[in-house]
mmCIF file of C-alpha atoms in Angstrom:
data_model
loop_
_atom_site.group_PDB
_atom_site.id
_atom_site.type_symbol
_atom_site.label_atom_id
_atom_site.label_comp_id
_atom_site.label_asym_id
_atom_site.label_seq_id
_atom_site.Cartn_x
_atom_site.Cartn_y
_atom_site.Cartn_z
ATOM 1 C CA UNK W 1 72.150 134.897 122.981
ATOM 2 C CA UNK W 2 75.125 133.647 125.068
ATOM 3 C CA UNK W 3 74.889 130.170 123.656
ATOM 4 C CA UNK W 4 76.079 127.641 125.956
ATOM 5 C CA UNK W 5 78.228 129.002 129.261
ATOM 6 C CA UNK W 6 80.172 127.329 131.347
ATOM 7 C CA UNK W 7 81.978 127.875 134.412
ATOM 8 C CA UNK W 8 84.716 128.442 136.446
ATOM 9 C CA UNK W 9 86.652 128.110 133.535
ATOM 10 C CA UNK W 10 89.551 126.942 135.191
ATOM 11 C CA UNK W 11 90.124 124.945 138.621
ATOM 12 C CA UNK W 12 92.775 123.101 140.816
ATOM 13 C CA UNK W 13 91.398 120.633 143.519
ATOM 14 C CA UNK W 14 93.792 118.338 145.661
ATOM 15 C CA UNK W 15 92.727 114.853 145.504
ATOM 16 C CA UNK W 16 89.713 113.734 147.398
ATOM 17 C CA UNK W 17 88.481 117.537 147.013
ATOM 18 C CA UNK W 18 84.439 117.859 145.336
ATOM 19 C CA UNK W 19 83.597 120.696 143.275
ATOM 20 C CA UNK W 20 80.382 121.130 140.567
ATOM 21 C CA UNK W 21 80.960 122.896 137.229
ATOM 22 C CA UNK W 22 77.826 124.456 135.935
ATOM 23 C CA UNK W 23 76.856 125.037 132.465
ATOM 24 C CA UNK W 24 73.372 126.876 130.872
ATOM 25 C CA UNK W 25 72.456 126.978 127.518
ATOM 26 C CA UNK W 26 69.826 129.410 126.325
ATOM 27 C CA UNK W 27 68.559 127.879 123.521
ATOM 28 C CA UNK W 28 66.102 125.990 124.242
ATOM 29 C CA UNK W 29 67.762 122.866 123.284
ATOM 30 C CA UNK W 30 66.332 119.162 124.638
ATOM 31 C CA UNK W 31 69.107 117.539 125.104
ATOM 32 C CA UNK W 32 72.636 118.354 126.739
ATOM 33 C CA UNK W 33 76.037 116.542 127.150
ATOM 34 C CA UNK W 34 79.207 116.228 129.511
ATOM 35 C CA UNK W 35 82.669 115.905 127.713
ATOM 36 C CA UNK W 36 85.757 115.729 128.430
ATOM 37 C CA UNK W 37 89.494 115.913 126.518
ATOM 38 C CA UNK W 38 92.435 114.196 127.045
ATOM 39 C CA UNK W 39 95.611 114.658 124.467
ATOM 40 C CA UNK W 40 95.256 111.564 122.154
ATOM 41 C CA UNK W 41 91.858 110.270 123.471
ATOM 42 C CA UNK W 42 89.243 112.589 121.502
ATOM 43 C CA UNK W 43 85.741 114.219 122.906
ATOM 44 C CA UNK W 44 84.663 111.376 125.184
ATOM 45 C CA UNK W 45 80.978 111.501 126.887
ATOM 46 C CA UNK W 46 80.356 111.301 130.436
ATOM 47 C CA UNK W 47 76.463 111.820 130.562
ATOM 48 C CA UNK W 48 73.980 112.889 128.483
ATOM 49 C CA UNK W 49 70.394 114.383 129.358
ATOM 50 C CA UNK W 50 68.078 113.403 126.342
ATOM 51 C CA UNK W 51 65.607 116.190 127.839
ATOM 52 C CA UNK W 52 64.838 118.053 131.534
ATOM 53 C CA UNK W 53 64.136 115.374 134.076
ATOM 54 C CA UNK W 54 66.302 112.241 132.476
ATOM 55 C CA UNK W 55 70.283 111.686 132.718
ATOM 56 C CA UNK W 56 71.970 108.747 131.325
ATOM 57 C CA UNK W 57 75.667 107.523 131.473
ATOM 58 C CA UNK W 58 77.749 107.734 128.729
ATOM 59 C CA UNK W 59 81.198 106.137 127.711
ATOM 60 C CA UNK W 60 82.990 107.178 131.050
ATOM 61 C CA UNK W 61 81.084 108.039 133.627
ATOM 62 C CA UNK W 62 82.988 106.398 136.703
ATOM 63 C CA UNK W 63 83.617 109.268 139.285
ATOM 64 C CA UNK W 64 80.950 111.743 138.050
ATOM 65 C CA UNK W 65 77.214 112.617 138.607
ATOM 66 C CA UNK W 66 75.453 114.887 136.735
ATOM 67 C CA UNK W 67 71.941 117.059 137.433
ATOM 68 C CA UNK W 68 69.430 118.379 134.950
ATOM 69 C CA UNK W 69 68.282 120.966 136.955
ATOM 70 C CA UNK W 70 66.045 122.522 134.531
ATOM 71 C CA UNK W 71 65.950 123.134 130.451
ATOM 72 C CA UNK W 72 68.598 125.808 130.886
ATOM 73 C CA UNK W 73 71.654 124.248 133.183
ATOM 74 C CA UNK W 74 73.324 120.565 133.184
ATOM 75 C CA UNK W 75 75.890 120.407 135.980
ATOM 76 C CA UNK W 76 78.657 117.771 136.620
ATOM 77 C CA UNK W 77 79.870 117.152 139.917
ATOM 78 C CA UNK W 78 82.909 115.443 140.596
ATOM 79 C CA UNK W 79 82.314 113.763 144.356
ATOM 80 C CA UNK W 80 86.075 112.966 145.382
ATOM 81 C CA UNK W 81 88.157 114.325 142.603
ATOM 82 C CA UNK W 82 91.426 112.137 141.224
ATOM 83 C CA UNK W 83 94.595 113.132 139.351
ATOM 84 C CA UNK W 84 92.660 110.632 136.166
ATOM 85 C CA UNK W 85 90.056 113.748 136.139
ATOM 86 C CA UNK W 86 92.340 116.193 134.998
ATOM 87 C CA UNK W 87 91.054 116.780 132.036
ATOM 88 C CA UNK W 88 89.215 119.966 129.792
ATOM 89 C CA UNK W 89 85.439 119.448 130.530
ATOM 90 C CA UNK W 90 83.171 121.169 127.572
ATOM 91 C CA UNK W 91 79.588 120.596 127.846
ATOM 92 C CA UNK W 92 77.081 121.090 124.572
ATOM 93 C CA UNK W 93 73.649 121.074 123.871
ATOM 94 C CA UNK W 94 72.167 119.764 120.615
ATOM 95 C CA UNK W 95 69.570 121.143 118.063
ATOM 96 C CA UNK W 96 68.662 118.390 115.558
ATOM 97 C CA UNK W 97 72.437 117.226 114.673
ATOM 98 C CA UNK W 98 74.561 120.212 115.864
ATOM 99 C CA UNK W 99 76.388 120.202 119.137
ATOM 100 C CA UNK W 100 76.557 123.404 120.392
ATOM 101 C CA UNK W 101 79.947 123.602 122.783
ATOM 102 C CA UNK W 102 80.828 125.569 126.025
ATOM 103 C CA UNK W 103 83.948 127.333 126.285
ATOM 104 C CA UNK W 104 85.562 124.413 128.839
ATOM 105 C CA UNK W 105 86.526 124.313 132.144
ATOM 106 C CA UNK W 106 89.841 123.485 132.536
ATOM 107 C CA UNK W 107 90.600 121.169 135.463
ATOM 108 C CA UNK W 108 93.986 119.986 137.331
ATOM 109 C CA UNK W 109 93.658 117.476 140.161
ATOM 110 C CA UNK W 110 97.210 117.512 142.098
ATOM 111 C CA UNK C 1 89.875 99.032 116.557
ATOM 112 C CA UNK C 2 88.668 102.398 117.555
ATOM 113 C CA UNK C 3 85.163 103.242 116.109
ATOM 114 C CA UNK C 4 86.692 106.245 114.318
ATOM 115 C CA UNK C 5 89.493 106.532 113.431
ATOM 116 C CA UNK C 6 91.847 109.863 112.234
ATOM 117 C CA UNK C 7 95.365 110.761 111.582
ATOM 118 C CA UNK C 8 96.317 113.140 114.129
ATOM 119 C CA UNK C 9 99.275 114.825 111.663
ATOM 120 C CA UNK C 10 100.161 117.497 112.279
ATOM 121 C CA UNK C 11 99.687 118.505 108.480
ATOM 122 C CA UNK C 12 102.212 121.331 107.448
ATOM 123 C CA UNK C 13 101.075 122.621 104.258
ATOM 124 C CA UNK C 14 102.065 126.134 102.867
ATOM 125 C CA UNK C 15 99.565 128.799 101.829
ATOM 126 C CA UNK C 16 97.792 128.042 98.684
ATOM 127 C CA UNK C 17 97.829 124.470 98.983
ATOM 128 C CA UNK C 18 95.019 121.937 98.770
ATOM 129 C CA UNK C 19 94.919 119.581 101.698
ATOM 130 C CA UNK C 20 92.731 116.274 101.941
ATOM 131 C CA UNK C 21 92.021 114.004 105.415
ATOM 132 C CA UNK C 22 90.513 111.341 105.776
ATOM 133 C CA UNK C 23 88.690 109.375 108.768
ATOM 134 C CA UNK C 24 87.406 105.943 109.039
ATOM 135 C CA UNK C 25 84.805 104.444 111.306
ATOM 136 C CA UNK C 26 83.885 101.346 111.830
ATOM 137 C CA UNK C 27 80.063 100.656 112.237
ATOM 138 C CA UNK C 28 77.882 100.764 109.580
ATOM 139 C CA UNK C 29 74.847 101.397 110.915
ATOM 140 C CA UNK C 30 76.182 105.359 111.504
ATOM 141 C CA UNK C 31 73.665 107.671 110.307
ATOM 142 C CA UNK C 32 74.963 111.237 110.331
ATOM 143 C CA UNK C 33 78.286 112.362 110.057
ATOM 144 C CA UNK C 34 80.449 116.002 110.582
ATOM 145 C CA UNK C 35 83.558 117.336 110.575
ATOM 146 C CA UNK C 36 84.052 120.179 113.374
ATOM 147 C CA UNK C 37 86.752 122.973 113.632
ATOM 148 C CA UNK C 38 88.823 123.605 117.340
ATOM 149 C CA UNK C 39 90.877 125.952 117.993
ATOM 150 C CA UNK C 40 93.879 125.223 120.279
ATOM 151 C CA UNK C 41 92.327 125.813 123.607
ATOM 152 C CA UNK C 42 88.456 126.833 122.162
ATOM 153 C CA UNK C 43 86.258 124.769 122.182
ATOM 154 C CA UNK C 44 84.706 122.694 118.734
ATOM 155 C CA UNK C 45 82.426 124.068 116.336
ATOM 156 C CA UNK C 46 80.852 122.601 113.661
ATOM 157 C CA UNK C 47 82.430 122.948 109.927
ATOM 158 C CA UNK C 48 80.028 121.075 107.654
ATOM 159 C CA UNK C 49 78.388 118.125 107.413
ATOM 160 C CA UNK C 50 78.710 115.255 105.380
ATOM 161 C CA UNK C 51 76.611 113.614 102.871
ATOM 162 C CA UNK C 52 77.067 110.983 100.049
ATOM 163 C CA UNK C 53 76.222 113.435 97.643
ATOM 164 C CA UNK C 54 79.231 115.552 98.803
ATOM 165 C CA UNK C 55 78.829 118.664 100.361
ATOM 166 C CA UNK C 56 80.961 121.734 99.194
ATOM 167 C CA UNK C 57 81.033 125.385 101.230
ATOM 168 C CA UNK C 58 83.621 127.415 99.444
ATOM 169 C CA UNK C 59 86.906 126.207 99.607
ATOM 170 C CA UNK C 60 86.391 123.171 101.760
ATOM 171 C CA UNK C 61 84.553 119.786 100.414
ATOM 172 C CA UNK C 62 83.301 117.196 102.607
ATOM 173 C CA UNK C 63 82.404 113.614 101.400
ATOM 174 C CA UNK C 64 80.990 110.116 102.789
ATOM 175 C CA UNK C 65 82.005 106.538 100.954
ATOM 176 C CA UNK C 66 79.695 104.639 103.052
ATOM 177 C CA UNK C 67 80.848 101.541 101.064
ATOM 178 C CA UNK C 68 84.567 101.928 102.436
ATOM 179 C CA UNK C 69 83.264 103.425 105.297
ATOM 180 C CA UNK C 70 85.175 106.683 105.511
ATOM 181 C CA UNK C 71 84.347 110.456 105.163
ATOM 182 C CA UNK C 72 86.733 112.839 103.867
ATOM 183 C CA UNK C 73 87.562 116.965 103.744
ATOM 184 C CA UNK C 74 89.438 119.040 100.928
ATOM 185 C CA UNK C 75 90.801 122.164 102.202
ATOM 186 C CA UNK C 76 91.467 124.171 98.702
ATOM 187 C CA UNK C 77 93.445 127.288 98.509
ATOM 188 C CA UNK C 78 94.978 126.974 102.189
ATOM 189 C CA UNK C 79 94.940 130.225 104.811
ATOM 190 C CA UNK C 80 96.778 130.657 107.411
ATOM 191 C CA UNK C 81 93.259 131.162 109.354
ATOM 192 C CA UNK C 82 92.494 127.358 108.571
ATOM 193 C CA UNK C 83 95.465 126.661 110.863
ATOM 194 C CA UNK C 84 93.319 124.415 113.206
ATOM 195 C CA UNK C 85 92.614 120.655 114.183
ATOM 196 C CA UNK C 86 89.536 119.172 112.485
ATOM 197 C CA UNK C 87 87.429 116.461 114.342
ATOM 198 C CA UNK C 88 85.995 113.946 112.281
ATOM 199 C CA UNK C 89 82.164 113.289 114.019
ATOM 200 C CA UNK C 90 80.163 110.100 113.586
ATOM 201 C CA UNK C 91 76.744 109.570 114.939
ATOM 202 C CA UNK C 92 74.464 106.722 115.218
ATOM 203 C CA UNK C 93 70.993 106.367 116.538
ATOM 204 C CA UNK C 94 70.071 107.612 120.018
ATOM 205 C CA UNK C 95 70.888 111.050 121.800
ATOM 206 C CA UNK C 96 74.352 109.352 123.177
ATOM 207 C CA UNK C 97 75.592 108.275 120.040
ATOM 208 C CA UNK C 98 77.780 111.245 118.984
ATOM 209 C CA UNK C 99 81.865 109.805 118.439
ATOM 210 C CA UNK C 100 84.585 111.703 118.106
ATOM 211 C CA UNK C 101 87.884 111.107 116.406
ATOM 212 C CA UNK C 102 90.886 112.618 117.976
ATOM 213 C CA UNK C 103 91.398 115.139 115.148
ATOM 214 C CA UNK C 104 93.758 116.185 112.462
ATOM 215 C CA UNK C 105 95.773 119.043 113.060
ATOM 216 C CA UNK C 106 96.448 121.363 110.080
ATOM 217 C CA UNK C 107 99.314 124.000 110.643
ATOM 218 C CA UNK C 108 99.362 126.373 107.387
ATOM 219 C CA UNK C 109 102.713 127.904 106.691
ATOM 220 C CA UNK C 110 103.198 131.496 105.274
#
């Protein structure tokens, strides 16, 4: 099992430039989430999908949408991309109480 | 106040040492709580979790004061392979309600 996968795992867009990263977990899991971290600020969540066919917004989700394409994959797409989105992006799927993380996706907006 | 709450160190503590940390959070209707393990640059995995009973996997012990409101983790018998930041993980009811604290960074000296 590859777990949860992510990619690209790095990126640099110029402002005002879109881009989607992907991620695909193969475990089966319901639910799936979008994080990202900043030095100082912690994990913070952008959107979760409780299961396949429902996203919700999470603490900061201002700039981002998000797709549940199927069990497997949970993209995040960022429409018009701002230096304040530079940022490491992990996404995780969960299994009763464990978050299962990506790798990250590193991303620099100039 | 931030909902939890961690001293981001760094720790240095030599090799054989016993290290403690601590992490408050503030609402007291959380139900489950973790500490996770990142590596600089990886992304977090789950260490243990957390009950008022204690918990205890080898050398590290994890316990909950839900009175005080804070969960802590003793790190006996240091290694230079526990050289990490630890992310104390709160969550409440609901898929979305998984918070992170910004983590404690341990750096074990030879």
């Amino acid at each position: 099992n590859a777990g949860v996968t992510q990619t690209p795992k790095f990126q640099v867009l110029k402002t005002g430039q879109s881009m989607t990263l992907q991620c695909a977990q193969d475990m089966n899991h319901n639910s799936m989430y979008w994080y990202r971290q900043d030095p100082g600020m912690g994990l913070r969540l952008i959107y979760y999908s409780a299961s396949e066919g429902t996203t919700d917004k999470g603490e900061v989700p201002n700039g981002y949408n998000v797709s549940r394409l199927n069990k497997r994959e949970f993209s995040l797409r960022l429409e018009s991309a701002a230096p304040s989105q530079t940022s490491v992006y992990f996404c995780a799927s969960m299994l009763d109480y464990e978050q299962y993380f990506g790798p990250g996706t590193r991303l620099t907006v100039t | 106040r931030k909902e939890v709450e961690q001293d981001p160190g760094p720790f240095n503590v030599p090799e054989g040492a016993t290290v403690a940390f601590n992490c408050t959070y503030s609402n007291s209707a959380s139900q489950s709580f973790f500490w996770y393990r990142q590596d600089c640059r990886k992304e977090p995995k789950l260490l243990m979790s957390v009950y008022s009973s204690g918990n205890e996997d080898g050398r590290f012990t994890a316990q909950l004061n839900r009175a005080s409101q804070y969960i802590s983790l003793l790190i006996r018998d240091s290694k230079l392979s526990d050289s990490a930041t630890y992310l104390c993980v709160v969550k409440g009811r609901g898929y979305q309600k998984v918070t992170f604290g910004i983590g404690t960074k341990l750096q074990v000296i030879p």
